Short mmCIF file of C-alpha atoms in Angstrom, two decimals:
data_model
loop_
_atom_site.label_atom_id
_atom_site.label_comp_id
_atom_site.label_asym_id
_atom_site.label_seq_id
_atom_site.Cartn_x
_atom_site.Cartn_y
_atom_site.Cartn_z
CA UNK P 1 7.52 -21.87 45.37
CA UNK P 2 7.18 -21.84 41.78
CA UNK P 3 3.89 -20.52 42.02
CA UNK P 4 5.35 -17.62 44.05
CA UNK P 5 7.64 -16.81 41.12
CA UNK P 6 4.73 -16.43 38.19
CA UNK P 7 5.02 -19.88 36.95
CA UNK P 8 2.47 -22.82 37.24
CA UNK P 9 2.82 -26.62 36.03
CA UNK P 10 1.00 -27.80 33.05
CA UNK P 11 -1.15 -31.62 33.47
CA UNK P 12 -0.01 -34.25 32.17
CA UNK P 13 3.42 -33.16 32.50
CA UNK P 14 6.80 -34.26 33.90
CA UNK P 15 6.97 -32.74 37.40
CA UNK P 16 10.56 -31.05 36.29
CA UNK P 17 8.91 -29.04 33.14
CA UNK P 18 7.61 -25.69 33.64
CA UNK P 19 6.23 -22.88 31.83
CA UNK P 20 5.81 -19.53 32.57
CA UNK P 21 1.98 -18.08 32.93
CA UNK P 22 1.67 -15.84 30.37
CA UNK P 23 3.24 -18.60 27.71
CA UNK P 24 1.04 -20.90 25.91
CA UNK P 25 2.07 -24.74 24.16
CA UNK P 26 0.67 -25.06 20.75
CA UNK P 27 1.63 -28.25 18.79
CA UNK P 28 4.75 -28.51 21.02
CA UNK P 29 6.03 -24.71 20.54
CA UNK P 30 5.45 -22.44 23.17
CA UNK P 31 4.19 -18.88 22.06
CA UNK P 32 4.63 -15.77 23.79
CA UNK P 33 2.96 -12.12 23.29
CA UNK P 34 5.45 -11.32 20.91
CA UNK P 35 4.31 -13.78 18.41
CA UNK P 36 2.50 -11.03 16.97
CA UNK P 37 5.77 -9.98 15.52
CA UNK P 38 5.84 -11.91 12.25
CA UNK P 39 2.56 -10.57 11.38
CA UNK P 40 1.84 -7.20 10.29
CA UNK P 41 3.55 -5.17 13.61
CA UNK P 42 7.35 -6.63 12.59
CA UNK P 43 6.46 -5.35 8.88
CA UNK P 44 7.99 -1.90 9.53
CA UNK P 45 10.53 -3.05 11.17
CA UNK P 46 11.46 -5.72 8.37
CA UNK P 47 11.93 -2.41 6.18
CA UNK P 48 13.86 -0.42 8.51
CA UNK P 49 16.28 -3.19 9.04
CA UNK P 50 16.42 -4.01 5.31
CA UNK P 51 17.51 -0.99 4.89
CA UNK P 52 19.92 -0.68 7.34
CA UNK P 53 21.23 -4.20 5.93
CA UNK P 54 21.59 -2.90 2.51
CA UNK P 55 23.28 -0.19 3.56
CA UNK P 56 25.82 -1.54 5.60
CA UNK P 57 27.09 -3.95 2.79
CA UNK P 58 27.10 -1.12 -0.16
CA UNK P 59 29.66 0.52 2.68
CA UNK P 60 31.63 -2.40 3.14
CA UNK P 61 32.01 -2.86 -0.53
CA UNK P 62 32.76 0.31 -1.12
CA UNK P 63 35.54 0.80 1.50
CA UNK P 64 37.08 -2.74 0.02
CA UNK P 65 36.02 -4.53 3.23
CA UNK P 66 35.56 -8.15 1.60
CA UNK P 67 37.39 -10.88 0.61
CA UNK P 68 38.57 -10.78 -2.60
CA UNK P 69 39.91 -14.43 -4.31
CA UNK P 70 42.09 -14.80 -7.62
CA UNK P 71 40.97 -14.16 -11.13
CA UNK P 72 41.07 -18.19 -11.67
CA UNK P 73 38.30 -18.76 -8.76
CA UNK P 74 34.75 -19.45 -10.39
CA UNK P 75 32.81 -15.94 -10.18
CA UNK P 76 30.04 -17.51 -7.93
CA UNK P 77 32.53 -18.59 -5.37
CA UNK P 78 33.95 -15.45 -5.13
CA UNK P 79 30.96 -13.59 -4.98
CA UNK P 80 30.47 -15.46 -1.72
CA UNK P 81 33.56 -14.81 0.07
CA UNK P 82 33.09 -11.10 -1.06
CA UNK P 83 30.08 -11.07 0.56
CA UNK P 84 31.59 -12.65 3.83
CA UNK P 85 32.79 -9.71 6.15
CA UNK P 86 29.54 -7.31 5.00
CA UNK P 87 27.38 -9.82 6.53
CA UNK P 88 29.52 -10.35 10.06
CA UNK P 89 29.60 -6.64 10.12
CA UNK P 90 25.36 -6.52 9.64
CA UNK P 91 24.97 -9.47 12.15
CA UNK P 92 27.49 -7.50 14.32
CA UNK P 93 26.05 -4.10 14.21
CA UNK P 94 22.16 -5.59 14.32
CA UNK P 95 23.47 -7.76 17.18
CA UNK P 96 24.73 -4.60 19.28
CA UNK P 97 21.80 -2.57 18.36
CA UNK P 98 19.70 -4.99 19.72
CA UNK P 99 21.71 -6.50 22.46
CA UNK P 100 21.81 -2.24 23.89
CA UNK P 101 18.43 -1.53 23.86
CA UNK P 102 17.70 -4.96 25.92
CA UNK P 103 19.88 -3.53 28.25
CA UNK P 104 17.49 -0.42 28.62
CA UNK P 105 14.58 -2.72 29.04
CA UNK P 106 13.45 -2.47 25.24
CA UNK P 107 14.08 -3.97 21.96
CA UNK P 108 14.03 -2.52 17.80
CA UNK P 109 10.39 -3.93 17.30
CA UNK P 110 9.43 -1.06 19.93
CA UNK P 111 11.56 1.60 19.16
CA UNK P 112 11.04 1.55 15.99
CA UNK P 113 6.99 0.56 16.60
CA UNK P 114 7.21 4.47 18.53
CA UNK P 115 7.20 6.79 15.40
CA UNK P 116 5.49 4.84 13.13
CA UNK P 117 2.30 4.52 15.91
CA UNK P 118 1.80 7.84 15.00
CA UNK P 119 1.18 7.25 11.05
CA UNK P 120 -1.41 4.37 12.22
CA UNK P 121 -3.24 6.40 14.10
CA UNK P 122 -3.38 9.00 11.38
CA UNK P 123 -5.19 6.42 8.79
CA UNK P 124 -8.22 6.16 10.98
CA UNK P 125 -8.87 9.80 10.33
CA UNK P 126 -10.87 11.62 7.42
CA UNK P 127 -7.78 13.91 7.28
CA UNK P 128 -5.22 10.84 7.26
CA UNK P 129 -6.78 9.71 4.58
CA UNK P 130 -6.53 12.94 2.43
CA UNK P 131 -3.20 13.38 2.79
CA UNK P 132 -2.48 9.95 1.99
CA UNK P 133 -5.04 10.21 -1.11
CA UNK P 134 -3.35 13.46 -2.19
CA UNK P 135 0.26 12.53 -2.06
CA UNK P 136 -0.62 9.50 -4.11
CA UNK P 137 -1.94 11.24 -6.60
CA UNK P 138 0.53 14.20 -6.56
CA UNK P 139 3.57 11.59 -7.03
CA UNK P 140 1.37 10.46 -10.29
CA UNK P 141 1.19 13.28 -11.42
CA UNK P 142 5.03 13.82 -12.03
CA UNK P 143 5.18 10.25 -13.68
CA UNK P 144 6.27 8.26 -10.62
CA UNK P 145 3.70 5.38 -9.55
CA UNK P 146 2.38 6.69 -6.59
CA UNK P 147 0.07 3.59 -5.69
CA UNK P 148 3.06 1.34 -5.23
CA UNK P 149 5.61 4.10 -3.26
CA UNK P 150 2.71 5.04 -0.65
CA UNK P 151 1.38 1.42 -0.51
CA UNK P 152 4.93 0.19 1.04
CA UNK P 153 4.24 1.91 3.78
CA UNK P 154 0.40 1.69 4.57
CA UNK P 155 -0.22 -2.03 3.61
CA UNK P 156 0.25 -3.16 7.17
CA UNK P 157 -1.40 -0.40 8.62
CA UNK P 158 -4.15 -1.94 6.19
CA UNK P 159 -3.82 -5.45 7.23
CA UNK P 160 -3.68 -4.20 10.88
CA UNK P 161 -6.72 -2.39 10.57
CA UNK P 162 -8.42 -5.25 8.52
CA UNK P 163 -8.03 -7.77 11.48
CA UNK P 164 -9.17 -5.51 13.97
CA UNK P 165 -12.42 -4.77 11.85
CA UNK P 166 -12.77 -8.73 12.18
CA UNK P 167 -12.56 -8.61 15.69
CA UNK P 168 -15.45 -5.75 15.73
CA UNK P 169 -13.43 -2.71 15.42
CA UNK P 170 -15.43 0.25 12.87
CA UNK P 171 -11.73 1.58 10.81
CA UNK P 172 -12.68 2.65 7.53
CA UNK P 173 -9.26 2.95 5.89
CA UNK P 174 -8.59 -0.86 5.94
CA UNK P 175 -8.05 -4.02 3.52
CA UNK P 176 -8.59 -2.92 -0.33
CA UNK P 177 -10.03 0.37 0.79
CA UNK P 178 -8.51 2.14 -2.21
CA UNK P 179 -9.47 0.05 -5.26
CA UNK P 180 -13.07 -1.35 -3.76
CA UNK P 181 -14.14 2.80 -3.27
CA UNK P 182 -11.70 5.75 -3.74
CA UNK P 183 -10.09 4.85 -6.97
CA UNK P 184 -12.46 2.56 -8.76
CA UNK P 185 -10.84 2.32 -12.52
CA UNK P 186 -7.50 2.74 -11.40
CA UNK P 187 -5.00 5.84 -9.52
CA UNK P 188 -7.36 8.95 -9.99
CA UNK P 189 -10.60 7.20 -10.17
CA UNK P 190 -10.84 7.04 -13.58
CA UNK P 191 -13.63 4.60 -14.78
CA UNK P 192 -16.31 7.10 -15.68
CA UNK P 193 -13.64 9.23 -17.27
CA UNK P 194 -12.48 6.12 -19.66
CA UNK P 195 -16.56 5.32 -20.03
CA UNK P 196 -17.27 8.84 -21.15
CA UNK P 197 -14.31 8.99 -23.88
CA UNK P 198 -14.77 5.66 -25.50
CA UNK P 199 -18.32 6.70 -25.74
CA UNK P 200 -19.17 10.40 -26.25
CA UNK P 201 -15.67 11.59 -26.98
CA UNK P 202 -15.26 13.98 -30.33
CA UNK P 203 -11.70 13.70 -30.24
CA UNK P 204 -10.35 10.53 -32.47
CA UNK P 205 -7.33 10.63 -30.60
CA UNK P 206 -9.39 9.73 -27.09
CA UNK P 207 -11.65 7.21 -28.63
CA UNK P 208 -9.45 5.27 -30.34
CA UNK P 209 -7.88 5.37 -26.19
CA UNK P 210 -10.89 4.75 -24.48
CA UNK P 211 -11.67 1.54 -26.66
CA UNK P 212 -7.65 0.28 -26.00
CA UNK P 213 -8.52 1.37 -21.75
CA UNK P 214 -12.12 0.75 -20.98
CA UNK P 215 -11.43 -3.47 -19.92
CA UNK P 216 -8.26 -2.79 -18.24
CA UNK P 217 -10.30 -0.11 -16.56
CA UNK P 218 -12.73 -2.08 -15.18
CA UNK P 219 -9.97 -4.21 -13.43
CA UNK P 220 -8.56 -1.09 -11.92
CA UNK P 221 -5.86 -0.92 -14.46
CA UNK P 222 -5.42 2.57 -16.05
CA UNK P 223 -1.87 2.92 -17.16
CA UNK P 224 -2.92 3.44 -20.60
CA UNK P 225 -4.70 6.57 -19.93
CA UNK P 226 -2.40 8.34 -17.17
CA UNK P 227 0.80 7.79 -19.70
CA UNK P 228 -1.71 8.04 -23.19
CA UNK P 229 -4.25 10.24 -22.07
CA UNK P 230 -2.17 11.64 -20.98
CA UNK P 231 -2.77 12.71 -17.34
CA UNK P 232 0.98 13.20 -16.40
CA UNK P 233 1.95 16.67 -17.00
CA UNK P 234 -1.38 17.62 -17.92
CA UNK P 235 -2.71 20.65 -16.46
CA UNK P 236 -6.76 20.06 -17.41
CA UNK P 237 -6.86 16.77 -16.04
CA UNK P 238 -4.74 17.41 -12.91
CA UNK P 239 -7.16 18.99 -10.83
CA UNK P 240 -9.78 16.20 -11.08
CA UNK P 241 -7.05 13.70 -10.85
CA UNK P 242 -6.37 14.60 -7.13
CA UNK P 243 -10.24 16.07 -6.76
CA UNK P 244 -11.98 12.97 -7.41
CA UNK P 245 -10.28 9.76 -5.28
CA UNK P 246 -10.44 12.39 -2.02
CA UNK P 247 -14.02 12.97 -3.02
CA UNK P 248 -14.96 9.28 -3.39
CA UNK P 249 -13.00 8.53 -0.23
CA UNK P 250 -14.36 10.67 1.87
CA UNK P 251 -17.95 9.53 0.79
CA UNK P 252 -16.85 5.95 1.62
CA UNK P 253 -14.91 6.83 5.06
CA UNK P 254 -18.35 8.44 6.26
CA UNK P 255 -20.76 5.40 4.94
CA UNK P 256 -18.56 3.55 7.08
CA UNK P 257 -17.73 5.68 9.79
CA UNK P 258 -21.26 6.39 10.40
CA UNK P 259 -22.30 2.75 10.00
CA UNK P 260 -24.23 2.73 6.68
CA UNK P 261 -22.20 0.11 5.52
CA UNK P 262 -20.15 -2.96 7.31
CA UNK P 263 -16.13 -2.20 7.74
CA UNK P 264 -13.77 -4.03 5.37
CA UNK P 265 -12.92 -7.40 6.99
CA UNK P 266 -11.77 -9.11 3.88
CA UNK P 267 -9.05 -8.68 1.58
CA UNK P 268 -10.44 -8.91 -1.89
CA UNK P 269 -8.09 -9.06 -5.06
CA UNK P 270 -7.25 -5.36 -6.11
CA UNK P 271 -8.16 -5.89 -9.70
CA UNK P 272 -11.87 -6.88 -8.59
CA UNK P 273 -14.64 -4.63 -10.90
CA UNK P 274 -16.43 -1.59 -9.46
CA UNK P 275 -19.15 -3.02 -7.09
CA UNK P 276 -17.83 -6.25 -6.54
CA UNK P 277 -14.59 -6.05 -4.81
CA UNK P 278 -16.66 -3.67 -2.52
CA UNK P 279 -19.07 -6.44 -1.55
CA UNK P 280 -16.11 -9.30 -1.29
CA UNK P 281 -14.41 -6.88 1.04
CA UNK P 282 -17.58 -6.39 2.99
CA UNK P 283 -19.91 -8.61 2.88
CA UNK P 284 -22.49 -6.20 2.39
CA UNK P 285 -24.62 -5.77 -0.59
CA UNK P 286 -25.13 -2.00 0.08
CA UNK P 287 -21.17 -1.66 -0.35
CA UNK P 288 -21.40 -2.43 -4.08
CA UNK P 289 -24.30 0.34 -4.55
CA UNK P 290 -21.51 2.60 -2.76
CA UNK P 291 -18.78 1.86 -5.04
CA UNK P 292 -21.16 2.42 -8.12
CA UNK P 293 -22.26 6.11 -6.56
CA UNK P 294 -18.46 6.78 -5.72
CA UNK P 295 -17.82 5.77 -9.96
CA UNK P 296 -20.37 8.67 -10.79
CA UNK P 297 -18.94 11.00 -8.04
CA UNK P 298 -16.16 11.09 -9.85
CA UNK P 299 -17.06 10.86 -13.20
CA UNK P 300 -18.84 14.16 -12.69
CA UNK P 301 -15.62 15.77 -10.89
CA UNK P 302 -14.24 14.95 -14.21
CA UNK P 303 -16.97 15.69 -16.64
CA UNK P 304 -16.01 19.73 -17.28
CA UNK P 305 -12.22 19.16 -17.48
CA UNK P 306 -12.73 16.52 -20.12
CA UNK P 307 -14.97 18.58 -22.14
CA UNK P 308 -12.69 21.32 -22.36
CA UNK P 309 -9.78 18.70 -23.10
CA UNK P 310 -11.70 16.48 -25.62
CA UNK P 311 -13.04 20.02 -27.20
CA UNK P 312 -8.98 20.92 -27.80
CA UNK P 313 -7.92 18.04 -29.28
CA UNK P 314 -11.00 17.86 -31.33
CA UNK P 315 -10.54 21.14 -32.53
CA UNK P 316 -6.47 20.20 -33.18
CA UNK P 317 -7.30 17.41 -35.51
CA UNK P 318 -9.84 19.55 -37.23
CA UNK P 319 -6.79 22.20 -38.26
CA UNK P 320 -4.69 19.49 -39.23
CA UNK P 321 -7.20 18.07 -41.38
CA UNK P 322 -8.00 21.29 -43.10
CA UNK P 323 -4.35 22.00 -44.31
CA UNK P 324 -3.59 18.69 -45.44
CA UNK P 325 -3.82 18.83 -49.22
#
C-alpha cells in the first residue's frame, strides 16, 4: 500500500516511520529538492523580500502604525514595541503572499526565480557580458561605484555558474571573472594605465599619482586614480574606460568558450595580482599568461588617450611655471 502511494520504508527502521521517495535522511534531517534554496537560487529572492520587508515597515511608521510608550520608558524598549505591529503586518502580508500562490500550485522562490532566469541566461553570452561590462563602467563614470551596484545582482548568477563549471559545465562569466581577466588593476582595467604614468608620464601631477596607485593597483584597487586621475567626468579617459574591460573580456570569454583555457571553478580573493588570481580561479597555468595579455590589451586601448591627457597637463604646469615670478 504504501508503496502504491510513492513512499518506501527505510532499514533499520521502526515499521511505523516512513519517508517519502524523493526525500533523503542526512545526520537525522531529511532534505528535499528544495534544499537548494539557501544556496545561491533563494539569493534573489532574499533581496526581493528584503525589500519588500523594508518597505512595509517605513509605511507602517509613517502612517503611525506602532506602538508608541511614554517619554519615561528606556528608548531601547520602546524602540521594540514600535517596531511590533510593522513586523505582524510583514509576517502577515509575506504569509498571504505565500500561503496564495501555494494555492495555485507555486510558491515566491519560483515566481520570482521566472524573470530573473532570463538575466542568468544572459551572462553566458558574449553580449551579456558587454552590457553588463558597459553599464559598470558607465555608472563609474558619473562617480557612482558601479562594481558594487551591478555585483548585487550578478554574484549568484556567479556562484551559480561557478558550481556548475565544477560539475563540468564550460560558462565563462563565472566566479572572479571580472578581477582575474576583464578588469585587472581595478574598474576600467587600469594596471597598464597606472604602470605607464608612474613610469613614462611628463606630467608631475600623474607621477606623483602613479607612485601613490601603482601597489593598490596591483591588488585591483584603483580608487585613487578614477577620483585623482581623475577618470570621473573626464572626457579623454572615458572612452578607454568602457573600451578596454569589454575588450579584455571578450578575449577571456572566447579563451574559454573555445576551450583554450579551463572554466573558473574556484573563487579566488578579488584583490589577487594580475596572473595569479587567474590561475587560483582556474587551475590552469595558461590562465595567468591570459590575464597578463588581457593587462597589455588594455594598456594599449589606453596608450593614445593618455598621451594626449599627460601631454595637457604637462603643457598646464609648464604655463604656470613660466608666469610665476
Amino acid at each position: 500500500m504504501l508503496a502504491r502511494i510513492g513512499f518506501k520504508r527505510r532499514k533499520n527502521c521502526s515499521a511505523k516511520y516512513y519517508i517519502p521517495k524523493d526525500e533523503t535522511v542526512i545526520n537525522g534531517f531529511r532534505m528535499t529538492s528544495t534544499i537548494d534554496r539557501v544556496g545561491t537560487s533563494g539569493i534573489f529572492t532574499a533581496i526581493i523580500m528584503a525589500i519588500l520587508a523594508v518597505w512595509l515597515y517605513s509605511f507602517c511608521v509613517k502612517h503611525n502604525w506602532t506602538i508608541k510608550m511614554p517619554d519615561a520608558v528606556p528608548e531601547g524598549v520602546s524602540r521594540s514595541f514600535t517596531a511590533l505591529i510593522p513586523t505582524f503586518v510583514i509576517a502577515f502580508v509575506v504569509l498571504g503572499i505565500n500561503g496564495s500562490l501555494v494555492l495555485l500550485g507555486t510558491d515566491i522562490f519560483k515566481m520570482i526565480a521566472i524573470p530573473f532566469s532570463f538575466v542568468t541566461s544572459m551572462t553566458s553570452t558574449w553580449l551579456g557580458i558587454m552590457v553588463i561590462e558597459f553599464l559598470i563602467h558607465a555608472l563609474w563614470i558619473v562617480g557612482i561605484h558601479g562594481a558594487n551596484i551591478i555585483s548585487a545582482f550578478i554574484t549568484p548568477i556567479f556562484l551559480a555558474n561557478m558550481v556548475a563549471n565544477s560539475n563540468g559545465a564550460n560558462i565563462p562569466f563565472a566566479g572572479e571573472f571580472n578581477n582575474a581577466f576583464a578588469i585587472l588593476g581595478g574598474s576600467g582595467a587600469t594596471l597598464g594605465l597606472c604602470i605607464f604614468i608612474t613610469l613614462l608620464a611628463r606630467s608631475e601631477q600623474l607621477k606623483v599619482l602613479g607612485r601613490a596607485s601603482i601597489v593598490p593597483s596591483l591588488f585591483n584597487i584603483n580608487e585613487p586614480l578614477i577620483f585623482g586621475l581623475p577618470i570621473v567626468y573626464n572626457p579623454y579617459l572615458a572612452i578607454p574606460f568602457f573600451l578596454a574591460p569589454m575588450a579584455t573580456a571578450s578575449v577571456a570569454y572566447a579563451a574559454i568558450n573555445f576551450h583554450i583555457i579551463r572554466p573558473i571553478v574556484i573563487q579566488a580573493p578579488w584583490p589577487s595580482p594580475a596572473g595569479i588570481g587567474a590561475f587560483i580561479s582556474t587551475v590552469d597555468w595558461k590562465a595567468a599568461v591570459l590575464a597578463i595579455i588581457c593587462v597589455v590589451i588594455a594598456f594599449i586601448i589606453y596608450l593614445p588617450f593618455i598621451k594626449i591627457y599627460d601631454t595637457k597637463l604637462y603643457n598646464d604646469e609648464q604655463g604656470k611655471t613660466q608666469v610665476q615670478p
